[in-house]
Coordinates of C-alpha atoms in Angstrom, one line a residue:
Chain G
M1062 CA 105.2 81.7 255.9
I1063 CA 106.1 78.1 256.4
N1064 CA 109.7 79.0 257.2
N1065 CA 108.6 80.9 260.2
R1066 CA 106.5 78.4 262.0
A1067 CA 107.4 76.6 265.1
L1068 CA 105.8 74.3 267.7
V1069 CA 106.0 74.9 271.4
Y1070 CA 105.1 72.2 273.8
I1071 CA 104.5 73.3 277.4
N1072 CA 104.5 71.1 280.5
K1073 CA 104.5 71.8 284.1
E1074 CA 108.2 71.6 284.3
Y1075 CA 109.7 72.2 280.9
L1076 CA 109.1 73.7 277.4
I1077 CA 110.1 72.2 274.1
Y1078 CA 110.6 74.4 271.1
K1079 CA 110.7 72.8 267.7
P1080 CA 110.8 74.7 264.4
F1081 CA 108.9 73.3 261.4
V1082 CA 110.9 71.6 258.7
S1083 CA 109.4 71.5 255.2
R1084 CA 109.4 68.3 253.2
I1085 CA 112.1 69.5 250.8
E1086 CA 114.4 70.2 253.7
K1087 CA 113.7 66.8 255.1
L1088 CA 114.6 65.1 251.9
L1089 CA 117.8 67.0 251.5
N1090 CA 118.7 66.5 255.2
L1091 CA 119.0 70.2 255.7
N1092 CA 118.3 70.3 259.3
K1093 CA 119.8 73.5 260.2
K1094 CA 117.1 74.6 262.5
E1095 CA 117.3 73.0 265.9
G1096 CA 114.8 72.7 268.7
F1097 CA 115.6 72.8 272.3
K1098 CA 114.2 71.8 275.6
L1099 CA 114.1 74.3 278.3
K1100 CA 113.3 74.0 282.0
L1101 CA 110.9 76.7 283.0
K1102 CA 113.1 77.8 285.8
D1103 CA 115.9 78.7 283.4
L1104 CA 113.9 80.9 281.2
N1105 CA 116.5 83.7 281.2
N1106 CA 118.9 81.7 279.2
L1107 CA 116.9 81.7 276.0
K1108 CA 119.2 81.5 273.1
V1109 CA 117.0 81.2 270.0
N1110 CA 116.0 84.4 268.4
L1111 CA 112.2 84.2 268.3
N1112 CA 111.6 87.3 266.2
K1113 CA 108.8 87.0 263.7
K1114 CA 108.0 83.4 264.4
T1115 CA 104.4 82.1 264.4
L1116 CA 104.0 79.7 267.2
S1117 CA 101.5 76.9 267.6
V1118 CA 101.4 75.9 271.2
I1119 CA 100.4 72.6 272.7
V1120 CA 99.6 72.5 276.4
E1121 CA 99.7 69.3 278.4
G1122 CA 97.8 68.4 281.5
E1123 CA 95.0 71.0 281.3
E1124 CA 91.4 70.2 281.5
V1125 CA 89.0 71.7 279.0
Y1126 CA 85.7 72.8 280.6
I1127 CA 82.8 72.3 278.3
K1128 CA 79.3 73.6 278.7
L1129 CA 76.3 74.0 276.6
F1130 CA 74.6 77.4 276.7
K1131 CA 71.3 78.6 275.4
F1132 CA 71.2 82.2 274.4
P1133 CA 68.5 84.4 272.8
N1134 CA 69.0 84.6 269.1
K1135 CA 69.6 88.3 268.7
S1136 CA 72.8 88.6 266.7
K1137 CA 75.8 86.6 265.9
Y1138 CA 78.2 89.3 266.8
K1139 CA 77.1 89.5 270.4
I1140 CA 77.7 85.9 271.2
Y1141 CA 81.2 86.6 272.4
E1142 CA 80.0 89.2 274.8
M1143 CA 77.2 87.0 276.1
I1144 CA 79.6 84.2 276.8
N1145 CA 82.0 86.6 278.5
N1146 CA 79.3 87.7 280.9
E1147 CA 78.2 84.2 281.7
L1148 CA 81.7 83.1 282.5
E1149 CA 82.3 86.1 284.6
Y1150 CA 79.2 85.3 286.6
K1151 CA 80.4 81.7 287.1
F1152 CA 84.1 82.1 287.7
K1153 CA 84.3 85.6 289.1
N1154 CA 87.7 86.4 287.6
I1155 CA 88.2 85.5 284.0
D1156 CA 91.6 87.1 283.3
N1157 CA 93.2 83.7 283.0
I1158 CA 90.6 82.0 281.0
M1159 CA 90.5 81.6 277.3
F1160 CA 87.5 80.3 275.5
T1161 CA 86.2 79.4 272.1
Y1162 CA 82.7 78.4 271.1
K1163 CA 80.8 76.4 268.5
I1164 CA 77.3 76.9 267.4
L1165 CA 75.3 73.7 267.5
G1166 CA 71.9 74.8 266.3
S1167 CA 69.7 77.8 266.1
T1168 CA 66.0 78.4 266.0
K1169 CA 64.3 81.8 265.7
K1170 CA 64.3 82.5 269.4
E1171 CA 67.2 80.5 270.8
I1172 CA 70.7 79.6 269.8
D1173 CA 72.7 76.6 271.2
V1174 CA 76.3 77.3 271.8
L1175 CA 78.9 74.9 273.0
V1176 CA 81.6 76.7 274.9
F1177 CA 85.1 75.4 275.6
C1178 CA 87.3 77.0 278.3
M1179 CA 90.8 76.5 279.3
N1180 CA 93.1 78.0 281.9
S1181 CA 95.8 80.1 280.4
S1182 CA 98.1 80.6 283.3
R1183 CA 100.7 78.2 281.8
L1184 CA 101.1 80.5 278.9
D1185 CA 102.4 83.4 281.0
V1186 CA 105.8 82.0 280.1
L1187 CA 105.1 83.2 276.6
K1188 CA 104.4 86.7 277.7
K1189 CA 108.1 87.3 278.2
L1190 CA 108.8 86.0 274.7
L1191 CA 106.2 88.3 273.3
D1192 CA 108.3 91.3 273.8
K1193 CA 110.2 90.2 270.8
H1194 CA 107.3 90.3 268.4
V1195 CA 106.2 86.7 268.5
D1196 CA 103.0 85.7 266.8
I1197 CA 100.8 83.1 268.5
R1198 CA 98.8 81.2 265.9
A1199 CA 96.7 79.0 268.2
V1200 CA 96.8 77.1 271.5
Y1201 CA 95.8 73.5 271.4
P1202 CA 95.3 71.0 274.3
L1203 CA 97.2 67.9 273.9
Q1204 CA 94.3 65.5 274.2
V1205 CA 92.6 67.1 271.2
C1206 CA 95.6 66.7 269.0
A1207 CA 95.9 63.0 270.0
L1208 CA 92.3 62.5 269.2
N1209 CA 92.6 64.1 265.8
S1210 CA 95.6 62.0 264.9
C1211 CA 93.4 58.8 265.4
K1212 CA 90.3 60.2 263.8
K1213 CA 90.5 58.0 260.7
T1214 CA 90.4 54.7 262.5
I1215 CA 87.4 55.7 264.6
E1216 CA 84.1 54.9 263.1
E1217 CA 81.6 55.3 265.9
N1218 CA 79.4 58.3 266.5
K1219 CA 79.4 58.2 270.3
Y1220 CA 82.5 57.1 272.2
I1221 CA 84.8 57.7 275.0
F1222 CA 88.5 58.2 274.2
T1223 CA 91.1 57.6 276.8
F1224 CA 94.7 58.7 276.4
L1225 CA 97.6 58.1 278.7
Y1226 CA 100.7 60.3 278.5
E1227 CA 103.4 60.7 281.2
N1228 CA 101.2 59.5 284.0
N1229 CA 98.3 61.7 283.1
L1230 CA 95.1 60.0 281.9
Y1231 CA 92.7 62.0 279.7
F1232 CA 89.1 61.2 279.1
L1233 CA 87.2 62.7 276.2
A1234 CA 83.6 62.0 275.3
C1235 CA 82.5 62.7 271.8
V1236 CA 79.0 62.8 270.4
N1237 CA 78.4 63.5 266.7
N1238 CA 81.9 64.9 266.1
N1239 CA 81.5 67.4 269.0
L1240 CA 83.5 67.2 272.1
M1241 CA 81.1 67.0 275.0
C1242 CA 83.0 66.2 278.1
N1243 CA 86.6 66.1 279.3
S1244 CA 88.5 65.2 282.4
V1245 CA 92.1 64.8 283.4
V1246 CA 93.4 62.4 286.0
E1247 CA 96.9 63.0 287.4
N1248 CA 99.3 60.3 288.6
F1249 CA 97.2 57.5 287.2
K1250 CA 97.5 53.9 288.5
T1251 CA 96.0 51.0 286.6
C1252 CA 94.1 49.6 289.5
E1253 CA 92.0 52.7 289.8
L1254 CA 90.7 52.5 286.2
K1255 CA 87.2 51.2 287.0
D1256 CA 86.5 54.0 289.5
E1257 CA 87.8 56.6 287.1
I1258 CA 85.6 55.4 284.3
N1259 CA 82.6 55.4 286.4
R1260 CA 83.3 58.8 287.7
F1261 CA 83.7 60.0 284.2
T1262 CA 80.4 58.5 282.9
N1263 CA 78.6 60.2 285.8
K1264 CA 80.2 63.4 284.9
C1265 CA 79.0 63.0 281.3
I1266 CA 75.4 62.3 282.4
S1267 CA 75.4 65.4 284.7
S1268 CA 76.8 67.6 281.9
G1269 CA 73.9 66.8 279.6
I1270 CA 74.7 63.9 277.3
D1271 CA 71.4 62.2 276.6
S1272 CA 72.1 58.6 276.0
Q1273 CA 74.6 56.1 277.4
I1274 CA 77.9 55.6 275.7
N1275 CA 79.0 52.0 275.0
K1276 CA 82.3 52.2 273.3
I1277 CA 85.8 53.1 274.6
Y1278 CA 89.0 53.6 272.7
F1279 CA 92.4 53.5 274.3
L1280 CA 95.5 55.2 273.0
N1281 CA 99.0 54.7 274.4
V1282 CA 97.7 52.5 277.2
P1283 CA 99.2 49.1 278.2
Y1284 CA 96.0 47.3 277.1
K1285 CA 96.7 43.9 278.4
E1286 CA 97.2 45.1 281.9
I1287 CA 94.1 47.2 282.1
E1288 CA 91.7 44.8 280.2
E1289 CA 90.4 43.3 283.4
Y1290 CA 89.6 46.6 284.9
I1291 CA 87.2 47.8 282.2
P1292 CA 83.5 47.6 283.3
K1293 CA 81.7 45.0 281.3
K1294 CA 79.0 47.1 279.6
F1295 CA 81.7 48.7 277.4
K1296 CA 83.1 47.5 274.2
S1297 CA 86.7 48.5 274.1
E1298 CA 89.3 48.9 271.4
D1299 CA 93.0 49.5 271.5
L1300 CA 94.5 52.1 269.2
G1301 CA 98.1 51.4 269.9
E1302 CA 100.9 53.7 270.8
F1303 CA 101.4 57.4 270.5
D1304 CA 104.4 59.2 269.1
I1305 CA 104.5 62.8 270.0
N1306 CA 106.7 63.7 267.0
E1307 CA 103.8 62.8 264.7
I1308 CA 101.4 65.4 265.8
G1309 CA 100.3 67.3 262.7
V1310 CA 99.0 70.5 264.1
F1311 CA 96.0 71.5 262.1
Chain U
M228 CA 88.2 66.5 263.0
I229 CA 87.6 68.4 266.1
N230 CA 88.8 71.9 265.7
I231 CA 89.3 73.6 269.0
A232 CA 91.9 76.4 269.1
F233 CA 92.4 78.9 271.9
I234 CA 94.0 82.3 272.0
P235 CA 95.0 83.9 275.3
K236 CA 93.3 87.1 276.2
W237 CA 96.3 89.2 276.7
Y238 CA 97.3 88.4 273.2
I239 CA 94.0 89.4 271.7
E240 CA 94.1 92.7 273.6
E241 CA 97.6 93.4 272.4
R242 CA 96.6 92.8 268.8
Q243 CA 93.7 95.2 269.1
R244 CA 96.0 97.8 270.7
K245 CA 98.4 97.6 267.8
K246 CA 95.5 97.8 265.3
H247 CA 94.0 100.9 267.1
K248 CA 97.4 102.5 267.1
K249 CA 97.8 102.1 263.3
L250 CA 94.2 103.4 262.8
K251 CA 94.9 106.5 264.9
I252 CA 98.0 107.3 262.9
L253 CA 96.1 106.8 259.6
I254 CA 93.3 109.1 260.8
C255 CA 95.7 111.8 261.8
L256 CA 97.5 111.7 258.4
M257 CA 94.2 111.8 256.5
F258 CA 93.1 114.8 258.5
I259 CA 96.4 116.6 257.8
F260 CA 96.0 115.8 254.1
N261 CA 92.5 117.2 254.1
L262 CA 93.7 120.4 255.6
C263 CA 96.4 120.7 253.0
C264 CA 93.8 120.2 250.2
L265 CA 91.5 122.8 251.7
D266 CA 94.4 125.2 251.9
Y267 CA 95.2 124.7 248.3
I268 CA 91.6 125.4 247.3
L269 CA 91.3 128.5 249.3
W270 CA 94.6 129.8 248.0
N271 CA 93.5 129.3 244.5
K272 CA 90.2 131.2 245.1
Y273 CA 92.0 134.1 246.6
K274 CA 94.4 134.3 243.7
I275 CA 91.6 134.4 241.2
R276 CA 89.9 137.1 243.1
C277 CA 93.0 139.2 243.2
L278 CA 93.5 138.8 239.5
E279 CA 90.0 139.8 238.7
E280 CA 90.3 142.9 240.7
K281 CA 93.6 143.8 239.1
I282 CA 92.2 143.4 235.6
K283 CA 89.2 145.6 236.4
T284 CA 91.6 148.4 237.3
Y285 CA 93.0 148.5 233.8
D286 CA 91.6 151.1 231.5
L287 CA 91.0 149.3 228.2
D288 CA 90.2 151.3 225.2
I289 CA 87.8 148.9 223.7
E290 CA 85.3 149.9 221.0
K291 CA 81.8 150.5 221.9
G292 CA 79.5 147.6 221.5
S293 CA 81.8 145.0 222.9
K294 CA 81.4 143.5 226.3
K295 CA 83.8 143.0 229.1
E296 CA 83.3 139.5 230.4
F297 CA 85.8 137.5 232.2
F298 CA 85.4 134.8 234.7
G299 CA 86.7 131.5 235.9
N300 CA 89.8 129.7 235.0
K301 CA 93.0 130.7 236.7
D302 CA 95.1 130.0 233.6
S303 CA 93.0 132.3 231.4
L304 CA 93.0 135.0 234.0
I305 CA 96.8 135.0 234.2
S306 CA 97.1 135.1 230.4
L307 CA 94.7 137.9 230.3
E308 CA 96.5 139.9 232.9
K309 CA 99.8 139.4 231.1
I310 CA 98.6 140.5 227.7
I311 CA 96.8 143.6 229.1
E312 CA 100.1 144.7 230.7
K313 CA 101.8 144.6 227.4
L314 CA 99.3 146.6 225.4
P315 CA 100.3 150.2 225.2
N316 CA 97.7 153.0 225.7
Y317 CA 97.6 154.4 222.2
I318 CA 96.3 151.3 220.5
K319 CA 92.6 150.6 220.1
V320 CA 91.6 147.1 220.9
K321 CA 88.8 145.5 219.0
S322 CA 88.6 142.2 221.0
I323 CA 90.6 139.9 223.2
N324 CA 89.9 136.2 223.3
V325 CA 91.6 134.2 225.9
E326 CA 91.3 130.4 226.4
G327 CA 93.7 129.0 228.9
K328 CA 97.1 129.7 227.5
K329 CA 96.0 130.8 224.0
V330 CA 95.4 134.4 223.4
D331 CA 93.9 135.9 220.3
I332 CA 93.8 139.7 220.1
K333 CA 92.4 141.9 217.3
L334 CA 93.6 145.5 217.1
N335 CA 92.5 148.3 214.8
F336 CA 95.1 148.7 212.1
E337 CA 96.2 152.3 211.6
N338 CA 99.9 152.6 211.2
E339 CA 102.5 149.9 210.6
D340 CA 105.3 151.1 212.9
K341 CA 103.3 151.0 216.0
Y342 CA 102.5 147.4 215.5
L343 CA 106.0 146.4 214.7
D344 CA 107.1 147.8 218.0
L345 CA 104.4 146.0 219.8
I346 CA 105.3 142.7 218.2
K347 CA 109.0 143.1 218.9
A348 CA 108.1 143.9 222.6
L349 CA 105.9 140.8 222.8
E350 CA 108.7 138.6 221.4
K351 CA 111.4 140.1 223.7
S352 CA 109.4 139.7 226.9
G353 CA 109.7 136.0 226.6
I354 CA 106.2 135.4 228.0
F355 CA 104.4 134.6 224.7
N356 CA 105.1 132.5 221.7
L357 CA 103.7 134.2 218.6
I358 CA 101.9 131.8 216.4
N359 CA 100.2 133.9 213.7
V360 CA 100.0 137.5 212.7
S361 CA 97.7 138.5 209.9
I362 CA 96.0 141.5 208.6
I363 CA 92.4 141.2 207.7
G364 CA 90.2 143.5 205.7
N365 CA 90.5 145.9 202.9
E366 CA 92.3 149.2 202.9
S367 CA 89.4 151.1 204.4
S368 CA 88.7 151.6 208.1
N369 CA 87.6 148.0 208.7
R370 CA 91.1 146.7 208.7
Y371 CA 92.4 145.0 211.8
I372 CA 95.4 143.0 212.7
D373 CA 95.0 139.6 214.3
I374 CA 97.7 138.2 216.5
E375 CA 97.5 134.7 217.9
M376 CA 99.9 133.7 220.6
E377 CA 100.4 131.1 223.3
R378 CA 101.7 131.8 226.8
K379 CA 104.9 129.9 227.3
K380 CA 104.8 128.8 230.9

């Protein structure tokens, strides 16, 4: 139901809750539903009744770990178990890790799977709210939402997308409409841009991207200040500013 | 569009738990329902067997050359049992035909009075609706009376 949808935005310090307003209600200015901002320390003072709401959650400041796995092509239904076992081997304790996967290609013997993992410890806040029968629709990382909002203006096949929001700098490397590499830099200062870009390109190469990437897009970054810090082999483009109220969650 | 959406593990497990719980309840209910159906079937079989045994104990004065065959339907057996109860001993029965609730009996016709008593008793009992009473045959010994009726309930 559209009436029961709400958006929750989670940060290190606070949580914003915003119910969806349909177009008709916007036209008629019937803004009866109100959102609120809640500091995570004050969670006990929750006033809104969250019964029977489906939440879409956006998490800020988390890095998405991306890895390409090759599995034997036995059956589609066992992929989930195989990924589970691989992650357990790597991370030892996977209680706090949530993952999804995308199948890139398959031959008779092998299947290529791209796995995305994210830490879910920030969402423990929602565990308390779940006692009241709240439905979680999906959890999205903020940088992916930002990328999707600019998808129409991007024409390249291989590029790096940088995004600055509240002193956190996000790097995303995309090849053929698949997210291949991601990193997050906290407390970013403009003078360190060159080092960070180089670090990120090295990370891309070590995580298996074949060819060099030549194009960078910048979103919500003071372009004129950082223009001098961009390494010369890149062609760069500025995508302007970012308004968090315009995230259309897909 | 890059479609990446996560769902936390504890949420998935809780969803599965609720699903399993509903499934368990459904299985229990279906099991109980099956038991009830089985009970009904067994009870019906027992009742038919009782009726058959009871009918066999009646001493019917049926003419030679006719067969005693009855089997099957619970409705027919109940009708048969009820009509046999009503027939008095002194009347010779030629044939009894029972189909479900409809009963068709043919009795040897000797004297009018006996049959009037029988028909009055059948009407009074309130079990049967008489449909047709007819006398077939000439005045010699081949006469018989044909009563068609239908069990009410």
